[in-house]
Amino acid sequence: MRSFILLPLFATFGFFQVQAEQGDTPDSVDSEPPYDPSIDISEVELQPLFPADVNLDDLPTLNLTDFGLSESDGGRSHVECDTTWASPRLEEADRIINAIKSRGDNWCYNTNASKSQCSMIASIAGAQVSLCGTTFKIPCYTAGVMVREIKDGCKWGVYSGGRNMMLSGRRVQLH
């Protein structure tokens, strides 16, 4: 079930918001294609594999069921779109997704417990991916799958941006 709300934002810009229940989401990352080594990821800046200020063993671990990805609920996730002309371009999103997924089972993490409660895990040109909410860690490959769902579900022309919601307000954001 998808609902689109189209709102004018000034006279020259468009904005839309989508809240989607996506039933075609895989119930495991096994059905997700592996990262594509032919896509250039050399310009993508990734967060360090290990944070300097926090022991990763102390962070809660999230898995697919925390994203609502389980066989019992039909593999649904909750994607919210905030796509405008200032959102990441689709080719930037593809490069950033590929870079995150190339890290496989290494941890992507949010260690920012104050103010924005977001940690940027990857950036390139006009695109960033952040993990937000209370502190947590997830396998980077899973984060890449979640960002791909945002990109695919929130396309508006050549742009895409939004967030994939998890339990307890935690989220993956493409912005």
Short mmCIF file of C-alpha atoms in Angstrom, two decimals:
data_model
loop_
_atom_site.label_atom_id
_atom_site.label_comp_id
_atom_site.label_asym_id
_atom_site.label_seq_id
_atom_site.Cartn_x
_atom_site.Cartn_y
_atom_site.Cartn_z
CA MET A 1 0.00 0.00 0.00
CA ARG A 2 1.49 3.33 -1.07
CA SER A 3 0.14 6.79 -0.54
CA PHE A 4 1.61 9.84 -2.23
CA ILE A 5 1.11 13.38 -1.08
CA LEU A 6 2.28 16.06 -3.53
CA LEU A 7 2.75 19.47 -1.98
CA PRO A 8 4.05 22.56 -3.78
CA LEU A 9 7.08 24.09 -2.12
CA PHE A 10 7.45 27.62 -3.39
CA ALA A 11 6.60 28.14 -7.04
CA THR A 12 9.53 26.33 -8.62
CA PHE A 13 10.26 23.33 -6.42
CA GLY A 14 8.38 20.10 -5.85
CA PHE A 15 8.33 17.94 -2.75
CA PHE A 16 6.67 14.65 -2.06
CA GLN A 17 6.40 12.39 0.92
CA VAL A 18 5.69 8.69 0.76
CA GLN A 19 5.02 6.27 3.53
CA ALA A 20 5.26 2.82 2.00
CA GLU A 21 4.73 -0.68 3.23
CA GLN A 22 6.83 -2.64 0.81
CA GLY A 23 5.75 -6.25 0.52
CA ASP A 24 8.39 -7.22 -2.03
CA THR A 25 11.24 -6.76 0.43
CA PRO A 26 13.45 -9.83 0.80
CA ASP A 27 13.11 -11.63 4.13
CA SER A 28 16.85 -12.11 4.18
CA VAL A 29 19.80 -10.38 2.60
CA ASP A 30 20.60 -13.65 0.81
CA SER A 31 18.30 -12.60 -2.05
CA GLU A 32 20.01 -9.19 -2.36
CA PRO A 33 22.64 -9.07 -5.11
CA PRO A 34 26.20 -8.68 -3.80
CA TYR A 35 27.99 -5.39 -4.25
CA ASP A 36 29.11 -4.69 -7.82
CA PRO A 37 32.92 -4.31 -8.07
CA SER A 38 32.51 -2.59 -11.46
CA ILE A 39 30.92 0.46 -9.78
CA ASP A 40 33.61 2.98 -8.80
CA ILE A 41 33.54 3.53 -5.05
CA SER A 42 36.97 5.17 -4.77
CA GLU A 43 35.51 8.60 -3.93
CA VAL A 44 33.13 7.32 -1.25
CA GLU A 45 34.18 8.27 2.26
CA LEU A 46 33.31 5.51 4.76
CA GLN A 47 33.33 5.68 8.55
CA PRO A 48 36.29 3.93 10.20
CA LEU A 49 35.81 0.21 10.81
CA PHE A 50 36.35 0.78 14.53
CA PRO A 51 35.25 3.89 16.47
CA ALA A 52 37.96 5.60 18.51
CA ASP A 53 35.71 6.47 21.43
CA VAL A 54 33.42 3.44 21.90
CA ASN A 55 33.88 -0.31 22.22
CA LEU A 56 31.64 -1.90 19.58
CA ASP A 57 30.93 -4.79 21.95
CA ASP A 58 29.06 -2.31 24.19
CA LEU A 59 26.58 -1.28 21.46
CA PRO A 60 23.24 -3.07 20.97
CA THR A 61 23.21 -5.20 17.82
CA LEU A 62 20.29 -4.88 15.41
CA ASN A 63 19.37 -7.55 12.88
CA LEU A 64 16.82 -8.00 10.10
CA THR A 65 13.87 -8.43 12.45
CA ASP A 66 14.60 -4.96 13.86
CA PHE A 67 13.87 -3.62 10.39
CA GLY A 68 10.59 -5.53 10.21
CA LEU A 69 12.17 -7.98 7.78
CA SER A 70 10.87 -11.37 8.77
CA GLU A 71 8.89 -14.12 7.15
CA SER A 72 6.03 -13.76 9.62
CA ASP A 73 5.15 -10.21 8.55
CA GLY A 74 5.72 -10.73 4.84
CA GLY A 75 9.13 -9.08 4.86
CA ARG A 76 7.77 -5.54 5.19
CA SER A 77 9.78 -2.47 6.01
CA HIS A 78 8.66 1.08 6.64
CA VAL A 79 10.20 3.58 4.23
CA GLU A 80 9.47 7.29 4.54
CA CYS A 81 10.46 9.49 1.62
CA ASP A 82 11.60 13.10 1.72
CA THR A 83 12.81 13.56 -1.84
CA THR A 84 13.43 17.01 -3.32
CA TRP A 85 15.67 18.49 -6.01
CA ALA A 86 18.36 18.73 -3.29
CA SER A 87 18.27 14.98 -2.52
CA PRO A 88 21.04 12.62 -3.65
CA ARG A 89 21.12 11.78 -7.35
CA LEU A 90 20.42 8.12 -8.16
CA GLU A 91 23.96 7.46 -9.45
CA GLU A 92 25.42 8.86 -6.20
CA ALA A 93 23.06 6.64 -4.22
CA ASP A 94 24.17 3.58 -6.24
CA ARG A 95 27.84 4.31 -5.53
CA ILE A 96 27.27 4.87 -1.83
CA ILE A 97 25.11 1.71 -1.52
CA ASN A 98 27.80 -0.33 -3.28
CA ALA A 99 30.52 1.02 -0.98
CA ILE A 100 28.53 0.22 2.17
CA LYS A 101 27.61 -3.28 0.97
CA SER A 102 31.26 -3.97 0.07
CA ARG A 103 32.03 -3.96 3.81
CA GLY A 104 29.97 -7.12 4.23
CA ASP A 105 29.63 -8.29 7.84
CA ASN A 106 31.80 -5.51 9.29
CA TRP A 107 29.84 -3.26 11.63
CA CYS A 108 28.29 0.05 10.68
CA TYR A 109 27.46 1.94 13.85
CA ASN A 110 25.86 4.97 15.45
CA THR A 111 27.80 6.15 18.48
CA ASN A 112 26.28 9.64 18.66
CA ALA A 113 24.06 9.69 21.76
CA SER A 114 23.59 13.47 21.81
CA LYS A 115 22.05 16.26 19.71
CA SER A 116 21.24 14.80 16.26
CA GLN A 117 21.76 11.20 17.42
CA CYS A 118 23.11 10.43 13.93
CA SER A 119 26.43 9.07 12.72
CA MET A 120 27.36 9.40 9.05
CA ILE A 121 28.49 6.02 7.74
CA ALA A 122 29.22 7.05 4.13
CA SER A 123 29.30 10.12 1.90
CA ILE A 124 30.09 11.12 -1.66
CA ALA A 125 29.49 14.43 -3.42
CA GLY A 126 25.82 15.23 -2.71
CA ALA A 127 24.88 12.03 -0.88
CA GLN A 128 25.22 10.88 2.71
CA VAL A 129 24.00 7.84 4.60
CA SER A 130 23.53 8.08 8.36
CA LEU A 131 22.41 5.78 11.14
CA CYS A 132 20.20 7.64 13.61
CA GLY A 133 18.46 7.12 16.93
CA THR A 134 19.95 5.66 20.07
CA THR A 135 23.38 4.05 19.73
CA PHE A 136 23.49 0.71 17.88
CA LYS A 137 25.40 -1.34 15.32
CA ILE A 138 24.29 -3.37 12.31
CA PRO A 139 26.17 -5.32 9.64
CA CYS A 140 27.17 -2.86 6.90
CA TYR A 141 25.74 -5.15 4.21
CA THR A 142 22.32 -4.93 5.91
CA ALA A 143 22.63 -1.13 6.03
CA GLY A 144 23.34 -1.15 2.30
CA VAL A 145 20.20 -3.22 1.66
CA MET A 146 18.16 -0.72 3.68
CA VAL A 147 19.57 2.23 1.72
CA ARG A 148 18.77 0.47 -1.56
CA GLU A 149 15.15 0.16 -0.41
CA ILE A 150 15.07 3.92 0.22
CA LYS A 151 16.60 4.64 -3.18
CA ASP A 152 14.20 2.34 -5.03
CA GLY A 153 11.09 3.36 -3.08
CA CYS A 154 11.67 7.12 -3.03
CA LYS A 155 12.68 7.90 -6.63
CA TRP A 156 11.58 11.28 -7.95
CA GLY A 157 13.09 11.90 -11.36
CA VAL A 158 16.84 11.48 -10.92
CA TYR A 159 16.70 12.00 -7.12
CA SER A 160 15.96 9.90 -4.06
CA GLY A 161 16.02 10.52 -0.33
CA GLY A 162 14.35 9.35 2.85
CA ARG A 163 14.69 6.96 5.74
CA ASN A 164 14.07 3.31 6.55
CA MET A 165 12.53 3.07 10.01
CA MET A 166 13.43 0.44 12.59
CA LEU A 167 12.28 -0.31 16.10
CA SER A 168 12.57 2.33 18.83
CA GLY A 169 12.96 5.22 16.37
CA ARG A 170 16.25 3.98 14.97
CA ARG A 171 16.65 4.55 11.25
CA VAL A 172 18.91 4.49 8.21
CA GLN A 173 18.79 7.77 6.26
CA LEU A 174 19.74 8.62 2.68
CA HIS A 175 20.16 12.39 2.44
#
